[in-house]
PDB file of C-alpha atoms in Angstrom:
ATOM      1  CA  MET A   8     -11.753 -52.369  16.978  1.00  0.00           C
ATOM      2  CA  SER A   9     -14.845 -53.385  15.021  1.00  0.00           C
ATOM      3  CA  ALA A  10     -14.898 -53.832  11.258  1.00  0.00           C
ATOM      4  CA  ALA A  11     -17.220 -50.823  10.951  1.00  0.00           C
ATOM      5  CA  THR A  12     -14.855 -48.406  12.692  1.00  0.00           C
ATOM      6  CA  GLN A  13     -11.935 -49.742  10.676  1.00  0.00           C
ATOM      7  CA  ALA A  14     -13.930 -49.148   7.490  1.00  0.00           C
ATOM      8  CA  PHE A  15     -14.586 -45.584   8.665  1.00  0.00           C
ATOM      9  CA  LEU A  16     -10.853 -44.989   9.189  1.00  0.00           C
ATOM     10  CA  ASP A  17     -10.115 -46.440   5.756  1.00  0.00           C
ATOM     11  CA  MET A  18     -12.624 -43.983   4.281  1.00  0.00           C
ATOM     12  CA  LEU A  19     -10.957 -41.051   6.048  1.00  0.00           C
ATOM     13  CA  ALA A  20      -7.600 -42.052   4.601  1.00  0.00           C
ATOM     14  CA  ALA A  21      -8.782 -42.839   1.073  1.00  0.00           C
ATOM     15  CA  GLU A  22     -11.486 -40.242   0.435  1.00  0.00           C
ATOM     16  CA  ARG A  23     -10.556 -37.345   2.706  1.00  0.00           C
ATOM     17  CA  GLY A  24      -6.804 -37.819   2.665  1.00  0.00           C
ATOM     18  CA  ALA A  25      -6.569 -37.634   6.454  1.00  0.00           C
ATOM     19  CA  ALA A  26      -3.026 -37.354   7.782  1.00  0.00           C
ATOM     20  CA  ALA A  27      -1.448 -40.147   9.815  1.00  0.00           C
ATOM     21  CA  ASN A  28      -1.670 -38.164  13.057  1.00  0.00           C
ATOM     22  CA  THR A  29      -5.347 -37.410  12.414  1.00  0.00           C
ATOM     23  CA  LEU A  30      -6.098 -41.070  11.765  1.00  0.00           C
ATOM     24  CA  ALA A  31      -4.261 -42.069  14.935  1.00  0.00           C
ATOM     25  CA  ALA A  32      -6.366 -39.622  16.979  1.00  0.00           C
ATOM     26  CA  TYR A  33      -9.624 -40.922  15.487  1.00  0.00           C
ATOM     27  CA  ARG A  34      -8.517 -44.491  16.117  1.00  0.00           C
ATOM     28  CA  ARG A  35      -7.832 -43.798  19.803  1.00  0.00           C
ATOM     29  CA  ASP A  36     -11.154 -42.045  20.342  1.00  0.00           C
ATOM     30  CA  LEU A  37     -13.238 -44.654  18.528  1.00  0.00           C
ATOM     31  CA  ALA A  38     -11.440 -47.587  20.132  1.00  0.00           C
ATOM     32  CA  GLY A  39     -11.881 -46.009  23.562  1.00  0.00           C
ATOM     33  CA  ALA A  40     -15.617 -45.568  22.977  1.00  0.00           C
ATOM     34  CA  GLU A  41     -15.988 -49.176  21.841  1.00  0.00           C
ATOM     35  CA  GLU A  42     -14.287 -50.371  25.008  1.00  0.00           C
ATOM     36  CA  LEU A  43     -17.098 -48.673  26.923  1.00  0.00           C
ATOM     37  CA  VAL A  44     -20.181 -49.392  24.786  1.00  0.00           C
ATOM     38  CA  GLY A  45     -19.176 -52.139  22.343  1.00  0.00           C
ATOM     39  CA  ASP A  46     -19.522 -52.106  18.556  1.00  0.00           C
ATOM     40  CA  LEU A  47     -20.499 -48.541  17.647  1.00  0.00           C
ATOM     41  CA  ALA A  48     -22.418 -49.728  14.600  1.00  0.00           C
ATOM     42  CA  LYS A  49     -24.738 -51.748  16.853  1.00  0.00           C
ATOM     43  CA  ALA A  50     -24.713 -50.053  20.271  1.00  0.00           C
ATOM     44  CA  PRO A  51     -28.203 -48.815  21.300  1.00  0.00           C
ATOM     45  CA  ARG A  52     -28.807 -45.109  21.838  1.00  0.00           C
ATOM     46  CA  ALA A  53     -29.256 -45.587  25.596  1.00  0.00           C
ATOM     47  CA  ARG A  54     -25.777 -47.057  25.870  1.00  0.00           C
ATOM     48  CA  ILE A  55     -24.295 -44.234  23.777  1.00  0.00           C
ATOM     49  CA  ALA A  56     -25.910 -41.733  26.155  1.00  0.00           C
ATOM     50  CA  LYS A  57     -23.968 -43.252  29.062  1.00  0.00           C
ATOM     51  CA  LEU A  58     -20.710 -42.002  27.529  1.00  0.00           C
ATOM     52  CA  ALA A  59     -21.415 -38.586  29.038  1.00  0.00           C
ATOM     53  CA  GLY A  60     -21.029 -40.066  32.503  1.00  0.00           C
ATOM     54  CA  GLU A  61     -17.925 -42.022  31.520  1.00  0.00           C
ATOM     55  CA  TRP A  62     -16.314 -38.830  30.217  1.00  0.00           C
ATOM     56  CA  SER A  63     -17.403 -36.579  33.082  1.00  0.00           C
ATOM     57  CA  ALA A  64     -13.902 -36.276  34.527  1.00  0.00           C
ATOM     58  CA  LEU A  65     -12.346 -35.255  31.207  1.00  0.00           C
ATOM     59  CA  ALA A  66     -11.660 -31.710  30.054  1.00  0.00           C
ATOM     60  CA  PRO A  67     -14.439 -30.142  27.943  1.00  0.00           C
ATOM     61  CA  SER A  68     -12.117 -29.896  24.947  1.00  0.00           C
ATOM     62  CA  THR A  69     -11.344 -33.620  25.180  1.00  0.00           C
ATOM     63  CA  VAL A  70     -15.033 -34.536  25.432  1.00  0.00           C
ATOM     64  CA  ALA A  71     -15.804 -32.300  22.445  1.00  0.00           C
ATOM     65  CA  ARG A  72     -13.106 -34.015  20.383  1.00  0.00           C
ATOM     66  CA  LYS A  73     -14.297 -37.500  21.252  1.00  0.00           C
ATOM     67  CA  ALA A  74     -17.945 -36.595  20.567  1.00  0.00           C
ATOM     68  CA  SER A  75     -16.982 -35.091  17.206  1.00  0.00           C
ATOM     69  CA  ALA A  76     -15.239 -38.306  16.157  1.00  0.00           C
ATOM     70  CA  LEU A  77     -18.317 -40.347  17.090  1.00  0.00           C
ATOM     71  CA  ARG A  78     -20.704 -37.982  15.294  1.00  0.00           C
ATOM     72  CA  GLN A  79     -18.726 -38.369  12.099  1.00  0.00           C
ATOM     73  CA  PHE A  80     -18.694 -42.131  12.505  1.00  0.00           C
ATOM     74  CA  PHE A  81     -22.448 -42.322  13.095  1.00  0.00           C
ATOM     75  CA  GLY A  82     -23.121 -40.221  10.001  1.00  0.00           C
ATOM     76  CA  PHE A  83     -20.973 -42.626   8.009  1.00  0.00           C
ATOM     77  CA  ALA A  84     -22.702 -45.654   9.579  1.00  0.00           C
ATOM     78  CA  VAL A  85     -26.135 -44.329   8.585  1.00  0.00           C
ATOM     79  CA  ASP A  86     -24.969 -43.654   5.020  1.00  0.00           C
ATOM     80  CA  GLU A  87     -23.600 -47.191   4.793  1.00  0.00           C
ATOM     81  CA  GLY A  88     -26.852 -48.674   6.127  1.00  0.00           C
ATOM     82  CA  TRP A  89     -25.249 -50.147   9.232  1.00  0.00           C
ATOM     83  CA  ARG A  90     -27.524 -48.111  11.491  1.00  0.00           C
ATOM     84  CA  SER A  91     -31.135 -47.067  10.976  1.00  0.00           C
ATOM     85  CA  ASP A  92     -30.759 -44.258  13.523  1.00  0.00           C
ATOM     86  CA  ASP A  93     -28.193 -41.579  14.260  1.00  0.00           C
ATOM     87  CA  PRO A  94     -27.591 -41.486  18.050  1.00  0.00           C
ATOM     88  CA  SER A  95     -25.378 -38.390  17.851  1.00  0.00           C
ATOM     89  CA  GLY A  96     -27.981 -36.421  19.769  1.00  0.00           C
ATOM     90  CA  ALA A  97     -27.271 -38.548  22.829  1.00  0.00           C
ATOM     91  CA  LEU A  98     -23.638 -37.444  22.916  1.00  0.00           C
ATOM     92  CA  PRO A  99     -22.511 -34.651  25.255  1.00  0.00           C
ATOM     93  CA  ASN A 100     -21.971 -31.263  23.664  1.00  0.00           C
ATOM     94  CA  PRO A 101     -19.773 -29.257  26.037  1.00  0.00           C
ATOM     95  CA  ARG A 102     -19.167 -25.617  25.321  1.00  0.00           C
ATOM     96  CA  THR A 103     -15.485 -25.063  24.880  1.00  0.00           C
ATOM     97  CA  ARG A 104     -13.581 -21.851  24.589  1.00  0.00           C
ATOM     98  CA  ARG A 105     -10.606 -22.232  22.369  1.00  0.00           C
ATOM     99  CA  PRO A 106      -7.519 -21.163  24.318  1.00  0.00           C
ATOM    100  CA  LEU A 107      -5.359 -18.409  22.877  1.00  0.00           C
ATOM    101  CA  PRO A 108      -2.124 -19.806  21.432  1.00  0.00           C
ATOM    102  CA  LYS A 109       1.171 -19.179  23.152  1.00  0.00           C
ATOM    103  CA  VAL A 110       3.134 -16.506  21.341  1.00  0.00           C
ATOM    104  CA  LEU A 111       6.747 -15.403  21.653  1.00  0.00           C
ATOM    105  CA  SER A 112       7.616 -11.730  21.763  1.00  0.00           C
ATOM    106  CA  HIS A 113       9.815 -10.193  19.096  1.00  0.00           C
ATOM    107  CA  GLY A 114      12.620 -10.058  21.636  1.00  0.00           C
ATOM    108  CA  GLU A 115      12.327 -13.740  22.505  1.00  0.00           C
ATOM    109  CA  VAL A 116      12.384 -14.750  18.843  1.00  0.00           C
ATOM    110  CA  GLU A 117      15.402 -12.519  18.298  1.00  0.00           C
ATOM    111  CA  ALA A 118      17.216 -14.126  21.243  1.00  0.00           C
ATOM    112  CA  LEU A 119      16.490 -17.594  19.876  1.00  0.00           C
ATOM    113  CA  LEU A 120      17.691 -16.670  16.383  1.00  0.00           C
ATOM    114  CA  GLU A 121      20.807 -14.919  17.660  1.00  0.00           C
ATOM    115  CA  ARG A 122      21.797 -17.998  19.649  1.00  0.00           C
ATOM    116  CA  ALA A 123      21.135 -20.283  16.667  1.00  0.00           C
ATOM    117  CA  GLU A 124      23.209 -18.033  14.390  1.00  0.00           C
ATOM    118  CA  LEU A 125      26.052 -17.958  16.880  1.00  0.00           C
ATOM    119  CA  GLU A 126      26.102 -21.754  17.125  1.00  0.00           C
ATOM    120  CA  ALA A 127      25.784 -22.191  13.349  1.00  0.00           C
ATOM    121  CA  GLY A 128      28.981 -20.149  13.025  1.00  0.00           C
ATOM    122  CA  SER A 129      30.890 -23.171  14.322  1.00  0.00           C
ATOM    123  CA  GLY A 130      30.205 -24.916  11.021  1.00  0.00           C
ATOM    124  CA  LYS A 131      29.047 -28.078  12.761  1.00  0.00           C
ATOM    125  CA  PRO A 132      26.354 -29.780  10.619  1.00  0.00           C
ATOM    126  CA  ALA A 133      23.948 -30.183  13.539  1.00  0.00           C
ATOM    127  CA  ARG A 134      24.163 -26.467  14.370  1.00  0.00           C
ATOM    128  CA  VAL A 135      23.827 -25.396  10.738  1.00  0.00           C
ATOM    129  CA  ARG A 136      20.754 -27.612  10.418  1.00  0.00           C
ATOM    130  CA  GLN A 137      19.334 -26.138  13.615  1.00  0.00           C
ATOM    131  CA  LEU A 138      19.460 -22.629  12.182  1.00  0.00           C
ATOM    132  CA  ALA A 139      17.781 -23.725   8.947  1.00  0.00           C
ATOM    133  CA  LEU A 140      14.983 -25.405  10.877  1.00  0.00           C
ATOM    134  CA  ILE A 141      14.272 -22.336  13.010  1.00  0.00           C
ATOM    135  CA  GLU A 142      14.433 -19.918  10.084  1.00  0.00           C
ATOM    136  CA  MET A 143      11.808 -21.990   8.271  1.00  0.00           C
ATOM    137  CA  LEU A 144       9.578 -22.446  11.310  1.00  0.00           C
ATOM    138  CA  TYR A 145       9.445 -18.746  12.102  1.00  0.00           C
ATOM    139  CA  GLY A 146      10.007 -17.380   8.592  1.00  0.00           C
ATOM    140  CA  SER A 147       7.440 -19.546   6.777  1.00  0.00           C
ATOM    141  CA  GLY A 148       5.076 -20.680   9.543  1.00  0.00           C
ATOM    142  CA  LEU A 149       5.400 -24.381   8.752  1.00  0.00           C
ATOM    143  CA  ARG A 150       3.927 -27.122  10.911  1.00  0.00           C
ATOM    144  CA  ALA A 151       6.457 -29.452  12.505  1.00  0.00           C
ATOM    145  CA  THR A 152       5.421 -32.410  10.334  1.00  0.00           C
ATOM    146  CA  GLU A 153       5.490 -30.299   7.177  1.00  0.00           C
ATOM    147  CA  LEU A 154       9.012 -29.131   7.930  1.00  0.00           C
ATOM    148  CA  VAL A 155      10.700 -32.397   8.886  1.00  0.00           C
ATOM    149  CA  SER A 156       9.118 -34.270   5.961  1.00  0.00           C
ATOM    150  CA  LEU A 157      10.197 -31.798   3.259  1.00  0.00           C
ATOM    151  CA  PRO A 158      11.805 -33.650   0.351  1.00  0.00           C
ATOM    152  CA  LEU A 159      15.210 -32.521  -0.851  1.00  0.00           C
ATOM    153  CA  SER A 160      13.633 -31.689  -4.214  1.00  0.00           C
ATOM    154  CA  SER A 161      11.454 -29.026  -2.576  1.00  0.00           C
ATOM    155  CA  VAL A 162      14.347 -26.590  -2.170  1.00  0.00           C
ATOM    156  CA  PRO A 163      13.921 -23.961  -4.907  1.00  0.00           C
ATOM    157  CA  ARG A 164      16.890 -22.811  -6.938  1.00  0.00           C
ATOM    158  CA  ASP A 165      15.622 -19.366  -7.871  1.00  0.00           C
ATOM    159  CA  ALA A 166      11.907 -19.185  -7.011  1.00  0.00           C
ATOM    160  CA  PRO A 167      11.036 -17.357  -3.770  1.00  0.00           C
ATOM    161  CA  LEU A 168       8.372 -19.948  -2.893  1.00  0.00           C
ATOM    162  CA  ILE A 169       8.509 -23.509  -1.634  1.00  0.00           C
ATOM    163  CA  THR A 170       5.869 -26.193  -2.099  1.00  0.00           C
ATOM    164  CA  VAL A 171       4.640 -27.739   1.148  1.00  0.00           C
ATOM    165  CA  MET A 172       2.374 -30.765   1.552  1.00  0.00           C
ATOM    166  CA  GLY A 173      -0.039 -29.881   4.339  1.00  0.00           C
ATOM    167  CA  LYS A 174      -2.875 -31.616   6.165  1.00  0.00           C
ATOM    168  CA  GLY A 175      -5.053 -33.908   4.095  1.00  0.00           C
ATOM    169  CA  GLY A 176      -2.443 -34.048   1.352  1.00  0.00           C
ATOM    170  CA  GLN A 177      -3.193 -30.447   0.344  1.00  0.00           C
ATOM    171  CA  ALA A 178      -0.242 -28.712  -1.306  1.00  0.00           C
ATOM    172  CA  ARG A 179       0.371 -24.997  -0.857  1.00  0.00           C
ATOM    173  CA  MET A 180       3.044 -22.478  -1.727  1.00  0.00           C
ATOM    174  CA  VAL A 181       4.762 -20.608   1.084  1.00  0.00           C
ATOM    175  CA  PRO A 182       7.383 -17.861   0.836  1.00  0.00           C
ATOM    176  CA  LEU A 183      11.004 -18.553   1.603  1.00  0.00           C
ATOM    177  CA  SER A 184      12.737 -15.556   3.135  1.00  0.00           C
ATOM    178  CA  ASP A 185      16.235 -14.496   2.146  1.00  0.00           C
ATOM    179  CA  ARG A 186      17.436 -15.482   5.617  1.00  0.00           C
ATOM    180  CA  ALA A 187      15.887 -18.934   5.324  1.00  0.00           C
ATOM    181  CA  ARG A 188      17.352 -19.377   1.841  1.00  0.00           C
ATOM    182  CA  GLU A 189      20.835 -18.541   3.101  1.00  0.00           C
ATOM    183  CA  ALA A 190      20.445 -20.922   6.035  1.00  0.00           C
ATOM    184  CA  LEU A 191      19.247 -23.695   3.712  1.00  0.00           C
ATOM    185  CA  GLN A 192      22.139 -23.199   1.312  1.00  0.00           C
ATOM    186  CA  ALA A 193      24.567 -23.427   4.216  1.00  0.00           C
ATOM    187  CA  TRP A 194      22.842 -26.618   5.361  1.00  0.00           C
ATOM    188  CA  LEU A 195      22.993 -28.201   1.908  1.00  0.00           C
ATOM    189  CA  LYS A 196      26.767 -27.732   1.870  1.00  0.00           C
ATOM    190  CA  VAL A 197      27.211 -29.822   5.037  1.00  0.00           C
ATOM    191  CA  ARG A 198      24.162 -32.106   4.733  1.00  0.00           C
ATOM    192  CA  PRO A 199      25.339 -35.746   5.034  1.00  0.00           C
ATOM    193  CA  ARG A 200      25.173 -37.788   1.853  1.00  0.00           C
ATOM    194  CA  GLU A 201      25.125 -41.147   3.635  1.00  0.00           C
ATOM    195  CA  PRO A 202      22.875 -42.892   4.212  1.00  0.00           C
ATOM    196  CA  ALA A 203      21.077 -41.802   1.060  1.00  0.00           C
ATOM    197  CA  SER A 204      17.795 -40.047   1.780  1.00  0.00           C
ATOM    198  CA  ARG A 205      15.275 -38.121  -0.284  1.00  0.00           C
ATOM    199  CA  PHE A 206      14.486 -35.828   2.640  1.00  0.00           C
ATOM    200  CA  LEU A 207      15.900 -32.358   3.206  1.00  0.00           C
ATOM    201  CA  PHE A 208      16.531 -33.106   6.874  1.00  0.00           C
ATOM    202  CA  PRO A 209      17.480 -36.807   6.952  1.00  0.00           C
ATOM    203  CA  SER A 210      17.914 -38.959  10.013  1.00  0.00           C
ATOM    204  CA  ARG A 211      20.597 -41.556  10.547  1.00  0.00           C
ATOM    205  CA  ASN A 212      18.337 -44.350   9.286  1.00  0.00           C
ATOM    206  CA  GLY A 213      17.751 -42.666   5.943  1.00  0.00           C
ATOM    207  CA  LYS A 214      14.286 -41.380   6.839  1.00  0.00           C
ATOM    208  CA  HIS A 215      13.593 -37.837   8.006  1.00  0.00           C
ATOM    209  CA  LEU A 216      14.176 -36.035  11.283  1.00  0.00           C
ATOM    210  CA  SER A 217      11.365 -36.884  13.678  1.00  0.00           C
ATOM    211  CA  ARG A 218       8.912 -34.375  15.131  1.00  0.00           C
ATOM    212  CA  VAL A 219       9.963 -35.448  18.628  1.00  0.00           C
ATOM    213  CA  ARG A 220      13.605 -34.694  17.891  1.00  0.00           C
ATOM    214  CA  LEU A 221      12.662 -31.290  16.477  1.00  0.00           C
ATOM    215  CA  TYR A 222      10.854 -30.485  19.748  1.00  0.00           C
ATOM    216  CA  GLN A 223      13.911 -31.561  21.726  1.00  0.00           C
ATOM    217  CA  LEU A 224      16.289 -29.464  19.636  1.00  0.00           C
ATOM    218  CA  LEU A 225      14.178 -26.346  20.124  1.00  0.00           C
ATOM    219  CA  LYS A 226      13.863 -26.758  23.873  1.00  0.00           C
ATOM    220  CA  GLU A 227      17.591 -27.399  24.252  1.00  0.00           C
ATOM    221  CA  LEU A 228      18.330 -24.262  22.221  1.00  0.00           C
ATOM    222  CA  ALA A 229      15.879 -22.250  24.331  1.00  0.00           C
ATOM    223  CA  VAL A 230      17.795 -23.173  27.488  1.00  0.00           C
ATOM    224  CA  ARG A 231      21.075 -22.071  25.921  1.00  0.00           C
ATOM    225  CA  ALA A 232      19.387 -18.818  24.805  1.00  0.00           C
ATOM    226  CA  GLY A 233      18.228 -18.100  28.344  1.00  0.00           C
ATOM    227  CA  LEU A 234      14.526 -18.663  27.559  1.00  0.00           C
ATOM    228  CA  ASP A 235      11.935 -20.803  29.317  1.00  0.00           C
ATOM    229  CA  PRO A 236      11.909 -24.112  27.378  1.00  0.00           C
ATOM    230  CA  ASP A 237       8.296 -24.769  28.408  1.00  0.00           C
ATOM    231  CA  GLY A 238       7.242 -21.830  26.257  1.00  0.00           C
ATOM    232  CA  ILE A 239       9.090 -22.950  23.127  1.00  0.00           C
ATOM    233  CA  SER A 240       7.908 -25.462  20.535  1.00  0.00           C
ATOM    234  CA  PRO A 241       7.584 -25.669  16.741  1.00  0.00           C
ATOM    235  CA  HIS A 242       3.923 -24.703  17.006  1.00  0.00           C
ATOM    236  CA  VAL A 243       4.720 -21.702  19.206  1.00  0.00           C
ATOM    237  CA  LEU A 244       7.076 -20.447  16.488  1.00  0.00           C
ATOM    238  CA  ARG A 245       4.292 -20.977  13.937  1.00  0.00           C
ATOM    239  CA  HIS A 246       1.985 -18.927  16.170  1.00  0.00           C
ATOM    240  CA  ALA A 247       4.658 -16.219  16.402  1.00  0.00           C
ATOM    241  CA  PHE A 248       4.945 -16.154  12.604  1.00  0.00           C
ATOM    242  CA  ALA A 249       1.181 -15.633  12.264  1.00  0.00           C
ATOM    243  CA  THR A 250       0.793 -13.109  15.073  1.00  0.00           C
ATOM    244  CA  HIS A 251       3.763 -10.975  14.063  1.00  0.00           C
ATOM    245  CA  LEU A 252       2.567 -10.894  10.446  1.00  0.00           C
ATOM    246  CA  LEU A 253      -0.885  -9.805  11.598  1.00  0.00           C
ATOM    247  CA  GLU A 254       0.659  -7.108  13.793  1.00  0.00           C
ATOM    248  CA  GLY A 255       2.538  -5.901  10.733  1.00  0.00           C
ATOM    249  CA  GLY A 256      -0.684  -5.462   8.759  1.00  0.00           C
ATOM    250  CA  ALA A 257      -1.031  -8.789   6.940  1.00  0.00           C
ATOM    251  CA  ASP A 258      -4.449  -9.585   5.496  1.00  0.00           C
ATOM    252  CA  LEU A 259      -6.325 -12.379   7.280  1.00  0.00           C
ATOM    253  CA  ARG A 260      -7.070 -14.204   4.021  1.00  0.00           C
ATOM    254  CA  VAL A 261      -3.417 -14.111   3.042  1.00  0.00           C
ATOM    255  CA  LEU A 262      -2.494 -15.449   6.470  1.00  0.00           C
ATOM    256  CA  GLN A 263      -5.027 -18.270   6.025  1.00  0.00           C
ATOM    257  CA  THR A 264      -3.335 -19.265   2.765  1.00  0.00           C
ATOM    258  CA  LEU A 265       0.155 -19.121   4.246  1.00  0.00           C
ATOM    259  CA  LEU A 266      -0.824 -21.256   7.239  1.00  0.00           C
ATOM    260  CA  GLY A 267      -2.806 -23.763   5.179  1.00  0.00           C
ATOM    261  CA  HIS A 268      -6.017 -23.403   7.199  1.00  0.00           C
ATOM    262  CA  ALA A 269      -9.062 -24.925   5.509  1.00  0.00           C
ATOM    263  CA  ASP A 270     -11.409 -22.668   7.513  1.00  0.00           C
ATOM    264  CA  ILE A 271     -10.705 -18.986   8.109  1.00  0.00           C
ATOM    265  CA  ALA A 272     -12.328 -19.367  11.535  1.00  0.00           C
ATOM    266  CA  THR A 273      -9.135 -21.163  12.555  1.00  0.00           C
ATOM    267  CA  THR A 274      -7.056 -18.208  11.386  1.00  0.00           C
ATOM    268  CA  GLN A 275      -9.225 -15.689  13.226  1.00  0.00           C
ATOM    269  CA  ILE A 276      -7.859 -16.895  16.564  1.00  0.00           C
ATOM    270  CA  TYR A 277      -4.861 -14.649  15.867  1.00  0.00           C
ATOM    271  CA  THR A 278      -7.039 -11.543  15.845  1.00  0.00           C
ATOM    272  CA  HIS A 279      -7.995 -12.445  19.418  1.00  0.00           C
ATOM    273  CA  VAL A 280      -4.319 -12.767  20.314  1.00  0.00           C
ATOM    274  CA  ASP A 281      -3.706  -9.250  19.066  1.00  0.00           C
ATOM    275  CA  GLU A 282      -6.796  -7.955  20.902  1.00  0.00           C
ATOM    276  CA  ALA A 283      -5.586  -9.567  24.135  1.00  0.00           C
ATOM    277  CA  ARG A 284      -2.199  -7.917  23.686  1.00  0.00           C
ATOM    278  CA  LEU A 285      -3.802  -4.484  23.187  1.00  0.00           C
ATOM    279  CA  VAL A 286      -6.029  -4.871  26.255  1.00  0.00           C
ATOM    280  CA  SER A 287      -3.043  -5.915  28.343  1.00  0.00           C
ATOM    281  CA  LEU A 288      -1.105  -2.931  27.027  1.00  0.00           C
ATOM    282  CA  VAL A 289      -3.868  -0.511  28.081  1.00  0.00           C
ATOM    283  CA  ASN A 290      -4.262  -2.118  31.502  1.00  0.00           C
ATOM    284  CA  THR A 291      -0.563  -1.953  32.280  1.00  0.00           C
ATOM    285  CA  ARG A 292       0.619   1.217  30.496  1.00  0.00           C
ATOM    286  CA  HIS A 293      -2.303   3.627  30.667  1.00  0.00           C
ATOM    287  CA  PRO A 294      -1.771   6.470  33.217  1.00  0.00           C
ATOM    288  CA  LEU A 295      -5.001   5.612  35.030  1.00  0.00           C
ATOM    289  CA  ALA A 296      -3.880   1.984  35.429  1.00  0.00           C
ATOM    290  CA  GLN A 297      -0.599   3.171  36.942  1.00  0.00           C
ATOM    291  CA  ARG A 298      -2.427   5.557  39.246  1.00  0.00           C
ATOM    292  CA  ARG A 299      -4.726   2.783  40.518  1.00  0.00           C
ATOM    293  CA  ALA A 300      -1.721   0.553  41.156  1.00  0.00           C
ATOM    294  CA  SER A 301      -0.032   3.264  43.208  1.00  0.00           C
ATOM    295  CA  ASP A 302      -3.207   3.913  45.200  1.00  0.00           C
TER     296      ASP A 302
END
């Protein structure tokens, strides 16, 4: 990786507070582009234009992501005086349609919670922790990284809200349901004290539970609950939190705050989920739809 792209990544971390996962994604995209065209701060526009052909076999969403990373870099390079031109216009600009998020039904969430509650009744620390994790994923709409990295000090004693550090180092307050509070209190009673860790959900090495392990725990629980594990993930539970709140009449701006979205356009995807559900309901339940099926 060239010094210019490394400087760009340093800027994202220092000035924009980009998260580690975001930085890793930018690094992959920029490094991959430099393997094809060389130093991005010096590559001529004609060479940049050839990236469209190199990326032709990729999905439109992937091309759009890579092009976005390069556009931001080129803007930075011009500001720094490393380039006299901005070759962003030579990059492909595929039209992408954002896919609707996977959402669990109320019944599927209930089945998952019932199984987690049943297993937590054994008193085993791993099962008690499992219930606390799920209650907070579905009850507060946390991202996987936000949840596993919660410090022990974040657990409120009396306040109904919990402080979460979101993307870009932005803190926000999210509600903690009575169910989640009870599950957390049960977890704190059996939470291991050794090795010492400042995290609410520590790992054996004293750090915090990994995102990968959280994914594994959820999928294993889904199998035991009789659900398709391919349709279960921390982010799917976050989507369920948002969609079910919206179905219940939640305001879109409130939902934006709860989810920690910087742009309300990101939150609006859930209105499309609800619209899709209503259309499906009409097409499958309306008397005319049933009559056409019988014909």
